[in-house]
Coordinates of C-alpha atoms and ligand atoms in Angstrom, one line a residue:
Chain A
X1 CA 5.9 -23.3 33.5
X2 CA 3.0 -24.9 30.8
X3 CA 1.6 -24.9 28.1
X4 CA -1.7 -23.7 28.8
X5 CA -5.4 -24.2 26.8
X6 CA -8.1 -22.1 27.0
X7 CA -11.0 -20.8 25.4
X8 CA -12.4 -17.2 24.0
X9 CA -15.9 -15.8 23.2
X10 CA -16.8 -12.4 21.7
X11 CA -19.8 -11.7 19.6
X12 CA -20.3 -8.6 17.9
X13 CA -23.0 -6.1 16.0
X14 CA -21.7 -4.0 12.9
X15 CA -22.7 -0.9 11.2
X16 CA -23.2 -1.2 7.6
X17 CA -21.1 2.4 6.4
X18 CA -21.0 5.7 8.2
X19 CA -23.4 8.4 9.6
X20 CA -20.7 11.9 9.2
X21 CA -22.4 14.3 7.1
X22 CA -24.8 11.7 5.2
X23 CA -23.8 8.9 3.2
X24 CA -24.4 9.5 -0.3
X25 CA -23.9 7.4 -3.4
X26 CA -25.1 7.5 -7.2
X27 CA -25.0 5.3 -10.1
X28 CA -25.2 5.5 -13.7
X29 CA -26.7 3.0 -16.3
X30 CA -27.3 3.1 -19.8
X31 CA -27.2 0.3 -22.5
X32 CA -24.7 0.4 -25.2
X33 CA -26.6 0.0 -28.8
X34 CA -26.2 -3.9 -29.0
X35 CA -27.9 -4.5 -25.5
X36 CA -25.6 -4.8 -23.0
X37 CA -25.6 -2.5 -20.3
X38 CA -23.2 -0.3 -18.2
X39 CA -22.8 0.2 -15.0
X40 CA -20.9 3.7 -14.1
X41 CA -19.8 4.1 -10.5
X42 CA -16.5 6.0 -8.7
X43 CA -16.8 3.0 -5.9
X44 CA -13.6 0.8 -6.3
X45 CA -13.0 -2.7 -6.6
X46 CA -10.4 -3.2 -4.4
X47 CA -10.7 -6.9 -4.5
X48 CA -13.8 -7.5 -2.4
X49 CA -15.6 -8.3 -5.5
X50 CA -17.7 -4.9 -6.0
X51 CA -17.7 -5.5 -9.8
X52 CA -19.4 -8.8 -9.8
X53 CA -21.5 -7.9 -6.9
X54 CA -22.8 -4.7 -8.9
X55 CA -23.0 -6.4 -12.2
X56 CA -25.7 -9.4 -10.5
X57 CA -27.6 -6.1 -9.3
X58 CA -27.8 -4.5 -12.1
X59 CA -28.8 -7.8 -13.8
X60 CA -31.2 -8.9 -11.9
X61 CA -32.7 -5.7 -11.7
X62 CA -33.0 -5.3 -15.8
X63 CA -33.5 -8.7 -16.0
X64 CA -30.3 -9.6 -18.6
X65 CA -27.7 -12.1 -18.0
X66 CA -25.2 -11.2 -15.6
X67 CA -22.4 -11.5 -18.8
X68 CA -24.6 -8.6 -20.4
X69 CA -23.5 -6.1 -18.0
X70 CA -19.9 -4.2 -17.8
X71 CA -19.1 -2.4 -14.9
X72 CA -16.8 0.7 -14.7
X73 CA -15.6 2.1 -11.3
X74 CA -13.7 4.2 -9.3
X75 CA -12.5 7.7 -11.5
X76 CA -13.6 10.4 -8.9
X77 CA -13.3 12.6 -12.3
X78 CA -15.8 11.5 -14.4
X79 CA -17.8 9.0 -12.3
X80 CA -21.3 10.0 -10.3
X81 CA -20.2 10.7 -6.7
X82 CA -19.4 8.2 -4.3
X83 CA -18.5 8.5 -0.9
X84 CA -16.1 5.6 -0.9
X85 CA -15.3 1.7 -0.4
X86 CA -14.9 1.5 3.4
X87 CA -17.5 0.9 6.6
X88 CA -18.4 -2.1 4.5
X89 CA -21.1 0.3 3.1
X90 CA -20.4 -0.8 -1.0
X91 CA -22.4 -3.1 -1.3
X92 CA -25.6 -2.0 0.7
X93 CA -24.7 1.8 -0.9
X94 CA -23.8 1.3 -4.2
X95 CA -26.0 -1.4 -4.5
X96 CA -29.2 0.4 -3.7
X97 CA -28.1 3.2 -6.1
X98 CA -27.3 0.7 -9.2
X99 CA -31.2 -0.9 -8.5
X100 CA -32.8 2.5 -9.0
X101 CA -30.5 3.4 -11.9
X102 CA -31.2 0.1 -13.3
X103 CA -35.2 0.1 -12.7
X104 CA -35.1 3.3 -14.6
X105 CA -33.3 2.3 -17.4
X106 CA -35.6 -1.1 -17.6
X107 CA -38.5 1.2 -17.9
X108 CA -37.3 3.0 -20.7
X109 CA -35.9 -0.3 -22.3
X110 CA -39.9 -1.6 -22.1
X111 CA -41.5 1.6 -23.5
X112 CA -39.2 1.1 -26.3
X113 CA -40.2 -2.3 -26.4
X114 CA -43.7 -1.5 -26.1
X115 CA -44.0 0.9 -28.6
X116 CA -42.2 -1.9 -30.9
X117 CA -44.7 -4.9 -30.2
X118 CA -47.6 -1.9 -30.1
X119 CA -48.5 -3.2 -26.3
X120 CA -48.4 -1.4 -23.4
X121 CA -44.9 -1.5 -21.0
X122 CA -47.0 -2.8 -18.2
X123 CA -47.7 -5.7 -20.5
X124 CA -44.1 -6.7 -20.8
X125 CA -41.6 -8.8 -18.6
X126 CA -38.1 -10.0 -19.2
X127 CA -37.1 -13.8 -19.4
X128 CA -33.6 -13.1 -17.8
X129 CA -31.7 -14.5 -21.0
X130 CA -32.2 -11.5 -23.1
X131 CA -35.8 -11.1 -24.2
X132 CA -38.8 -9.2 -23.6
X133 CA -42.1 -10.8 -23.9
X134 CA -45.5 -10.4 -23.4
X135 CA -47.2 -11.2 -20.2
X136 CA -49.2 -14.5 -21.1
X137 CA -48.2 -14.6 -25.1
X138 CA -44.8 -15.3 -25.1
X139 CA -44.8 -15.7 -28.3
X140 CA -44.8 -12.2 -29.1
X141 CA -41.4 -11.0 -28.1
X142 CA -38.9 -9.1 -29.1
X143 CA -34.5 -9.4 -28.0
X144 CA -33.3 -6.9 -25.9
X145 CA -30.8 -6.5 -28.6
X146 CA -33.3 -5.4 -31.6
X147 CA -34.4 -3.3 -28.7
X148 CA -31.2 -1.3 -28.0
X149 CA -30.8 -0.9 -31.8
X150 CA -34.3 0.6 -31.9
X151 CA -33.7 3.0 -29.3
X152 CA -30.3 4.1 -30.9
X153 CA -31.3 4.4 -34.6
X154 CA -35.2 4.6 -34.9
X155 CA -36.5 6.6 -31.6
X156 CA -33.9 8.4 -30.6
X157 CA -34.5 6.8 -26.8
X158 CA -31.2 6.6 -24.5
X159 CA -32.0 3.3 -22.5
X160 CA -30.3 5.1 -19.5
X161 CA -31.3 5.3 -15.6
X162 CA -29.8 7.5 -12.7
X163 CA -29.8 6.3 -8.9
X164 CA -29.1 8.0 -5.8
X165 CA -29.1 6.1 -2.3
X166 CA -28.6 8.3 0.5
X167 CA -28.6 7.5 4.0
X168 CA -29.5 11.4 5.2
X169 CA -26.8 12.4 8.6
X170 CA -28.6 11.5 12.0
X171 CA -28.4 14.3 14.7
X172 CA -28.9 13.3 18.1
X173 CA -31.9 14.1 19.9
X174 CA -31.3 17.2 22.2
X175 CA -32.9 15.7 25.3
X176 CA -32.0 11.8 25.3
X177 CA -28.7 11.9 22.5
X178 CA -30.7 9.2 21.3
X179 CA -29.6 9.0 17.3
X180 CA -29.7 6.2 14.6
X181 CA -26.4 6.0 12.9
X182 CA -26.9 3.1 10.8
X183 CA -29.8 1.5 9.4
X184 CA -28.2 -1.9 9.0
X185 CA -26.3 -4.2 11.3
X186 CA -24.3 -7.1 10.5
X187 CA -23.6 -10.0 13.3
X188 CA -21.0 -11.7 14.4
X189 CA -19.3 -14.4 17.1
X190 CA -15.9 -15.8 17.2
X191 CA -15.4 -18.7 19.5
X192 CA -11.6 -19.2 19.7
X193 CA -9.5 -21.7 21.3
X194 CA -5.6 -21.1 22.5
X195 CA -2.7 -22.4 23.5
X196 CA -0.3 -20.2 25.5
X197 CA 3.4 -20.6 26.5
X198 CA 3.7 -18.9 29.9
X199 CA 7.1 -19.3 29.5
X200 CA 8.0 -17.3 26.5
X201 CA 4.2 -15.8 26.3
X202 CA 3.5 -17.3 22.5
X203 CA 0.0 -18.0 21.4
X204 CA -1.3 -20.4 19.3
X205 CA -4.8 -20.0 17.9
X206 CA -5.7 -23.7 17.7
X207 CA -9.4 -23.2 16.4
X208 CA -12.0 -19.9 15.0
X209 CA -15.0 -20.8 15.0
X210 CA -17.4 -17.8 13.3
X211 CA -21.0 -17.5 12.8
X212 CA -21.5 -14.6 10.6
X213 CA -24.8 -13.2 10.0
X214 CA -24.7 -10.8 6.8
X215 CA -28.1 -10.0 5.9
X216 CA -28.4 -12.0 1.7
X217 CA -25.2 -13.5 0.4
X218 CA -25.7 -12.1 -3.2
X219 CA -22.3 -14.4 -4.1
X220 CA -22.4 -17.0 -1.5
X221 CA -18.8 -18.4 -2.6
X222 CA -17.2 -14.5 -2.3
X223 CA -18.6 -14.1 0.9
X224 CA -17.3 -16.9 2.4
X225 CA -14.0 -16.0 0.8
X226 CA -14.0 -12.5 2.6
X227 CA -15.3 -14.3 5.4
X228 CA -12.1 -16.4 5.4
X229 CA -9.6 -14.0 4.5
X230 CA -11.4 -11.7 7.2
X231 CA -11.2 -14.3 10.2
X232 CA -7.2 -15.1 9.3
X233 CA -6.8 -11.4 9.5
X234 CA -8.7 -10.9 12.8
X235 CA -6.6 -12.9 14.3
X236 CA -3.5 -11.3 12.6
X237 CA -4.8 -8.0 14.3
X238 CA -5.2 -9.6 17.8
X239 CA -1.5 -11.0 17.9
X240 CA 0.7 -9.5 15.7
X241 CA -0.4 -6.7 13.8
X242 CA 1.1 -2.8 14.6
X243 CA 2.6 -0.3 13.3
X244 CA 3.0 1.6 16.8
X245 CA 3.8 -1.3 19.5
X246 CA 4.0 1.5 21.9
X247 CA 1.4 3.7 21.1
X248 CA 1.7 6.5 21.5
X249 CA 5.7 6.5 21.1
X250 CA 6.6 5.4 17.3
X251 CA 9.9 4.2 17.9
X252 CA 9.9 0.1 17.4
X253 CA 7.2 0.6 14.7
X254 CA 7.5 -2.2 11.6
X255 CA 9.1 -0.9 8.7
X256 CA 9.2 -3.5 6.1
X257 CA 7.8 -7.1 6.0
X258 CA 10.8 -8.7 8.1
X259 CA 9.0 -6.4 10.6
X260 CA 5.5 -5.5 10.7
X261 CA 4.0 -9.5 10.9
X262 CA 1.3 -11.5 9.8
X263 CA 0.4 -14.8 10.3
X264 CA 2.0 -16.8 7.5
X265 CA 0.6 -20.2 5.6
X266 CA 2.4 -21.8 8.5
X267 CA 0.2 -20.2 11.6
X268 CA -2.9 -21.0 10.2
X269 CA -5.6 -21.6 12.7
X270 CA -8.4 -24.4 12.1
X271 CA -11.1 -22.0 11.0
X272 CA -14.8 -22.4 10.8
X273 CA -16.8 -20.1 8.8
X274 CA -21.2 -20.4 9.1
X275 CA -23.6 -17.7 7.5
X276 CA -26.6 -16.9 8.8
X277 CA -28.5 -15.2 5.7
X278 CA -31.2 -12.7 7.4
X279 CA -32.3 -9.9 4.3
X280 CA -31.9 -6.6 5.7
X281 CA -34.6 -4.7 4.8
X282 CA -33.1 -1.7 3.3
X283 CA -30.4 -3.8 2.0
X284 CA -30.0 -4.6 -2.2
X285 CA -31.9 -7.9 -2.2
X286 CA -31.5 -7.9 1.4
X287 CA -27.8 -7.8 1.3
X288 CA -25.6 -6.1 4.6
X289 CA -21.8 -5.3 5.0
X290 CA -19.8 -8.2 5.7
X291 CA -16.9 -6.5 4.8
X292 CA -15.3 -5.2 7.8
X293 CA -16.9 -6.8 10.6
X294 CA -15.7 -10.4 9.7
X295 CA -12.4 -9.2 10.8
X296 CA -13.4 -8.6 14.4
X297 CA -14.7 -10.9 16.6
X298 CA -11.3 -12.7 16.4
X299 CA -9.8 -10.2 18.3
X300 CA -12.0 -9.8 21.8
X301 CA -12.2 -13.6 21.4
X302 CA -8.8 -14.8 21.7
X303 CA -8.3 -11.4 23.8
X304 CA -11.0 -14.2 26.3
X305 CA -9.3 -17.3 25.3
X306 CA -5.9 -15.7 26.6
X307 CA -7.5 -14.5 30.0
X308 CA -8.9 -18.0 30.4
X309 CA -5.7 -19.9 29.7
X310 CA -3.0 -17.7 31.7
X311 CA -5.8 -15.3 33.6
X312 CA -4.2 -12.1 32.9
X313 CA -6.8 -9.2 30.9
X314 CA -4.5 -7.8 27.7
X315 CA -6.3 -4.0 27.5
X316 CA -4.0 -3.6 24.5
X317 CA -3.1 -4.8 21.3
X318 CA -1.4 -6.5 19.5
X319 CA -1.0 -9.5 22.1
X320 CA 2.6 -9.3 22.1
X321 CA 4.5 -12.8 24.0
X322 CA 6.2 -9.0 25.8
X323 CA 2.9 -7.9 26.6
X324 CA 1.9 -11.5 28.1
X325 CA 4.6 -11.7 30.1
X326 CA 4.5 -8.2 31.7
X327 CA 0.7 -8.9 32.6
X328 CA 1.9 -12.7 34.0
X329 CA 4.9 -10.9 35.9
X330 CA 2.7 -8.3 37.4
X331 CA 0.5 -10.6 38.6
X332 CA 2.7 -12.5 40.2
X333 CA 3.1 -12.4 44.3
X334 CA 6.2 -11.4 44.9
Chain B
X1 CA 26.4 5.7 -17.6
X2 CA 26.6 3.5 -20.6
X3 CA 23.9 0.9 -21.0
X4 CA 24.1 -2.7 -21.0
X5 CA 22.7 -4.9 -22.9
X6 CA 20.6 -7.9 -22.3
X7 CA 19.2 -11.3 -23.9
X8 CA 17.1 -13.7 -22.6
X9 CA 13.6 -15.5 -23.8
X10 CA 10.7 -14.3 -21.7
X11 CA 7.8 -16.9 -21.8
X12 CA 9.0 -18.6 -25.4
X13 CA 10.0 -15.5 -26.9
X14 CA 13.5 -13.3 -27.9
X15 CA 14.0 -10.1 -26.0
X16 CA 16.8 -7.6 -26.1
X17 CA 17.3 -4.5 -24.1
X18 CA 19.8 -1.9 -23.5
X19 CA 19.6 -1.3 -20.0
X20 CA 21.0 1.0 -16.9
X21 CA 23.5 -1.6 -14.9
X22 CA 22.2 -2.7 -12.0
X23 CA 18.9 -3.0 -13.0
X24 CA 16.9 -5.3 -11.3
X25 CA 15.2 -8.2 -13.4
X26 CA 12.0 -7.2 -11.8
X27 CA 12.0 -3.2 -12.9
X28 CA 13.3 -4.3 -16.4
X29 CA 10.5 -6.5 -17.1
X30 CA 7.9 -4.1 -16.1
X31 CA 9.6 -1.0 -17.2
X32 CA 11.2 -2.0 -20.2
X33 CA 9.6 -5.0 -21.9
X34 CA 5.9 -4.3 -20.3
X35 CA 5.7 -7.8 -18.9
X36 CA 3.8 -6.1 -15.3
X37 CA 2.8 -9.7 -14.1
X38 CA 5.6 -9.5 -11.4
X39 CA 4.5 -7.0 -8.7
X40 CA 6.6 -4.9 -7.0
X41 CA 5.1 -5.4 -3.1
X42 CA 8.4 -4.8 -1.0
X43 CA 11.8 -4.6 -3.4
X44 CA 13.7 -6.4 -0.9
X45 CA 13.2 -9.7 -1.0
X46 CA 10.6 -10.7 1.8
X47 CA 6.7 -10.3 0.0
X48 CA 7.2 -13.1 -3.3
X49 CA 4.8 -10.7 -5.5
X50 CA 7.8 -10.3 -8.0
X51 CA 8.3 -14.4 -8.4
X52 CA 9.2 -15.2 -11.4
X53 CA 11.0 -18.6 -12.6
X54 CA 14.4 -18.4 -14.3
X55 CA 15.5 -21.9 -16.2
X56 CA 13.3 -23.8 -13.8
X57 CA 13.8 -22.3 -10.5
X58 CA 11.9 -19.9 -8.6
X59 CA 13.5 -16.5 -8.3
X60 CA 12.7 -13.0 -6.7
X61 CA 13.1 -10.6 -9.3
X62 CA 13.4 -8.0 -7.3
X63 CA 16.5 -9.4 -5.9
X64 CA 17.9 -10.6 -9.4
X65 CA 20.3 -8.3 -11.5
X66 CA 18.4 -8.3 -15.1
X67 CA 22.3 -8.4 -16.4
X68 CA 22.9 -11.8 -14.6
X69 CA 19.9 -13.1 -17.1
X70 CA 21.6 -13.4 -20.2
X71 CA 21.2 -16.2 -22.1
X72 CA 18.5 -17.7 -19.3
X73 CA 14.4 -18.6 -19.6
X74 CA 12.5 -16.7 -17.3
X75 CA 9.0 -17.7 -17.4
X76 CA 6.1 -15.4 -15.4
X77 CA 3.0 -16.0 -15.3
X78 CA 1.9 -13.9 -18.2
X79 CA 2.9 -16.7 -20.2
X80 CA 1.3 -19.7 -18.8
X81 CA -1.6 -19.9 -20.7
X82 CA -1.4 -21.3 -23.8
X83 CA -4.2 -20.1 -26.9
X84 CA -6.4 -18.7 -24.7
X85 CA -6.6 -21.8 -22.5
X86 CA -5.9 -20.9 -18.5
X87 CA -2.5 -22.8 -17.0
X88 CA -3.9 -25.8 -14.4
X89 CA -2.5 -23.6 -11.7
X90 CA -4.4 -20.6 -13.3
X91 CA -7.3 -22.7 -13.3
X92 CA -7.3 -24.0 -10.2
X93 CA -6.8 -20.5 -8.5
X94 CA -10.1 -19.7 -10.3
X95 CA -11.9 -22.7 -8.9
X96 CA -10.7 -22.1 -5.6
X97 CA -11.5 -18.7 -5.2
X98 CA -7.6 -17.9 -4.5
X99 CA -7.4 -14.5 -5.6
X100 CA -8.9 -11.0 -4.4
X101 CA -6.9 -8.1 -4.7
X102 CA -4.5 -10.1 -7.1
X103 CA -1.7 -8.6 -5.8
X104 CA 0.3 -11.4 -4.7
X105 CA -1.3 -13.8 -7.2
X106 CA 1.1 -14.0 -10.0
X107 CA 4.1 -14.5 -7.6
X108 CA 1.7 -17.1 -5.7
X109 CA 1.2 -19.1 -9.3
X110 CA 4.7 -19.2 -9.7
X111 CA 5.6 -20.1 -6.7
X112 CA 2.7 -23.0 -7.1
X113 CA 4.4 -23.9 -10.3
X114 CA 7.8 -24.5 -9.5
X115 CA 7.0 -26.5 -6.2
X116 CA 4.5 -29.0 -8.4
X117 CA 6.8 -29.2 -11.5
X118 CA 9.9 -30.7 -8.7
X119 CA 6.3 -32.4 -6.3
X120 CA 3.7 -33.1 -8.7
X121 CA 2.0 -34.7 -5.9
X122 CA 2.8 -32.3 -2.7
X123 CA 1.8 -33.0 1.2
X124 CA -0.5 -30.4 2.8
X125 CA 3.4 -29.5 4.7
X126 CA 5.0 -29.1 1.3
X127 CA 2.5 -26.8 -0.2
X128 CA 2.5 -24.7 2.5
X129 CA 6.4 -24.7 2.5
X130 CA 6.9 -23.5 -1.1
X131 CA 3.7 -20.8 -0.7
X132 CA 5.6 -19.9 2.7
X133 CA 7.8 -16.4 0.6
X134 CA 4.7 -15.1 -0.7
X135 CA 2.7 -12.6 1.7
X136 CA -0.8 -12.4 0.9
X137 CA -3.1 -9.5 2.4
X138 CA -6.5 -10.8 1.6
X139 CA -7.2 -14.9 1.3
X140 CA -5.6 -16.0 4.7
X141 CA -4.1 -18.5 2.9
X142 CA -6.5 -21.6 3.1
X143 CA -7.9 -21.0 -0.6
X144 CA -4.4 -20.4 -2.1
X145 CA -2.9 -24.1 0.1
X146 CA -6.5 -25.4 -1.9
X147 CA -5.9 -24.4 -5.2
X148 CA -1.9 -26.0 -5.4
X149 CA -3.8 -28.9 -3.9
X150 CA -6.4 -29.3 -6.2
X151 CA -3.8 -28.7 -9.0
X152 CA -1.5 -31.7 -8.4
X153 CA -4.8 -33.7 -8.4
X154 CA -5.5 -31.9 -11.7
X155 CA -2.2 -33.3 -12.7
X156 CA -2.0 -36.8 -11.7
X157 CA -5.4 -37.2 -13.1
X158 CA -4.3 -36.1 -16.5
X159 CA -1.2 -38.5 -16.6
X160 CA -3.0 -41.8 -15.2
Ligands
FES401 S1 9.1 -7.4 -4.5 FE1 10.5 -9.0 -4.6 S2 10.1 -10.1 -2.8 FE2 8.8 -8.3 -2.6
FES402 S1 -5.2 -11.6 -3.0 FE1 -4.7 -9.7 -2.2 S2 -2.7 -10.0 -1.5 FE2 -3.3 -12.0 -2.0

């Protein structure tokens, strides 16, 4: 009876969203009369960071500060149609959507502007801090603000754009059932080092380390925190997460907290996060899904380290010190 | 049934309420005085969203009869900033990147306040002692152990 080390790799290749019955999303911008603009979207922020993420698109695309833009999401009621925040498809759907909405709202924004300096549009650029300006005289220029107040009051413009990203359903091809579900891939691998009791059957994850590649970080420091958060709760999946422990049979399953566990602030493994940044090309300024798929290359990794330290295969998860010992039992000569 | 009432300060200020006995500190202050920075995540004692700190010490309001308040100080963490200006903790969560969802956060702060208020100058072991009652879905942890770290440094560098 030991404590015994060993060591796990996995690596892994992620679909960015869904291929069911197409993939749709839209998005809504228009400026408010002072200048700043809104984004509309029913995608929800549920604390991966959509509303920052969409507000740098939109910027960048319009060419304002980031501060100038407010986004609104998630009311299936009143918002343009979104197929959801899951698949880690928000930001390469939504995304896509806000740039067209936005390029068509900065082209109405320099007509407007145009037809106040009395240039022509394609004469104009922005400066990113709120003005417009001609290409090569910047000293004829005008404030997106005195721009939005002309549109409102004087030509009766709405500053406004619509944009639709659709990735259309994929049907497999009738002689080879060859298909393309996705268009975008994310990238993963988890190297993950164990201890295991084969006494009681406890694991300790002792190190993750994760290279993740994600297509552009638009907000470096929020995708490392997913990335984080992600690789903890990888790891939470592969040993202790269920609500079923014997699928398919409910009886056992967690009810509360005391129950259903997590690794605490305790358990922490040392954790190890790299991004490898390699713009998609369909992506918003080259951006992917990191969303879902930094939560799983813990799992067939320490699945590995566990094999290598005790050399039984756990099939099934979570890996339970029950389901360790069962495996080491079984394999025992008898 | 008849109502009962209450008094205590929340965050500086007077509050009185008539309320239904048995009425747990946690449902009064959302339901009755509109203080929602306590979250309701389990109602039994084992998540920490619903942290709140009654005359210095940290308490689950959820498991805390709003009755057995009378006359205390109950702080949350809708009060911490002063004029605008963001509580060290507050800030340092910021800094840190502690915070996604949110859920847990405000229990997590006060849970962070309490421990450096007694340990202005916590271990690694002590931080994550005190964070150890509050379950948090989304950060793993690491940011939320950085920010109380990077607070008490806050701290010790404003009183040298
Ligand atoms: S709501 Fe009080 S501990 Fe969960
Ligand atoms: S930030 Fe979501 S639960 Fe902690």
């Amino acid at each position: 009876m030991a404590i015994r080390r060993g060591r796990g790799v996995a690596a892994i290749n992620y679909p960015t969203g869904m291929n069911l019955g197409g993939d749709p999303t839209q998005a809504l911008v228009h400026s408010t009369p002072t200048g700043n603009f809104m984004v509309t979207l029913s995608s929800v922020d549920l604390g991966q960071g959509m509303k920052q993420i969409m507000a740098q698109i939109c910027a960048e695309t319009i060419g304002v500060p980031t501060d100038r833009v407010v986004v609104d999401t998630a009311d299936t009621d009143t918002g343009p149609h979104c197929m959801g925040t899951f698949a880690s498809r928000g930001t390469h759907r939504a995304g896509n959507a806000v740039i067209q909405a936005a390029r068509e709202a900065r082209q109405v924004m320099l007509e407007v502007a145009a037809e106040e300096l009395e240039v022509n549009a394609s004469d104009l650029e922005t400066d990113g801090q709120g003005n417009i300006l001609v290409k090569g005289a910047p000293q004829k220029s005008i404030s997106i603000f005195d721009v939005a107040l002309s549109a409102h009051f004087k030509r009766g413009r709405s500053i406004s754009g619509r944009g639709m990203f659709l990735i259309p359903r994929s049907y497999p091809e009738k002689e080879t059932g060859a298909m393309k579900p996705s268009t975008c891939y994310a990238h993963a691998c988890t190297v993950a080092e164990v201890e295991v009791d084969d006494e009681t059957g406890e694991v300790t994850v002792l190190t993750v380390k994760n290279i993740f590649e994600i297509g552009r970080a638009l907000n470096p420091k929020m995708v490392e925190q997913q990335l984080v958060g992600g690789s903890w709760m990888g790891i939470s999946h592969a040993l202790y997460e269920t609500t079923e422990p014997y699928y398919p049979n409910r009886d056992h399953g967690g009810t509360d907290f005391n129950q259903y566990l997590m690794p605490g602030p305790g358990d922490l493994a040392e954790t190890e996060i790299i991004v490898l940044e390699r713009p998609s090309a369909d992506g918003p300024y080259g951006a992917k899904g990191p969303g879902e798929m930094c939560a799983n290359p813990q799992i067939p990794a320490v699945a590995n380290a566990v094999f290598d330290a005790v050399g039984v295969r756990i099939d099934t998860l979570p890996i339970t010190p029950e389901r360790i010992l069962r495996a080491l039992k079984a394999q025992a000569p008898n | 049934m008849a109502k009962v009432p209450v008094q205590f300060t929340l965050n500086g200020s007077e509050k009185a309420e008539f309320i239904d006995s048995g009425t747990t500190l946690l449902n009064a202050l959302r339901d009755k005085i509109g203080d929602t920075s306590p979250k309701g995540g389990c109602h039994q004692g084992t998540c920490g969203a619903c942290s709140v700190i009654i005359d210095g010490e940290l308490r689950l309001s959820c498991l805390t009869l709003a009755e057995t308040c009378n006359g205390a100080a109950i702080t949350t963490t809708s009060g911490l900033s002063e004029g605008g200006v963001l509580h060290p903790v507050q800030r340092a969560f910021l800094d840190t990147f502690a915070t996604q969802c949110g859920f847990c956060t405000p229990g997590t702060i006060m849970a962070a306040k309490v421990l450096l208020d007694h340990t202005p100058n916590p271990s690694r072991d002590e931080v994550v002692e005190a964070l150890s009652g509050n379950i948090c879905r989304c950060t793993g942890y690491e940011s939320i152990i950085q920010a109380v770290l990077l607070a008490a440094r806050a701290n010790s560098q404003n009183a040298a």
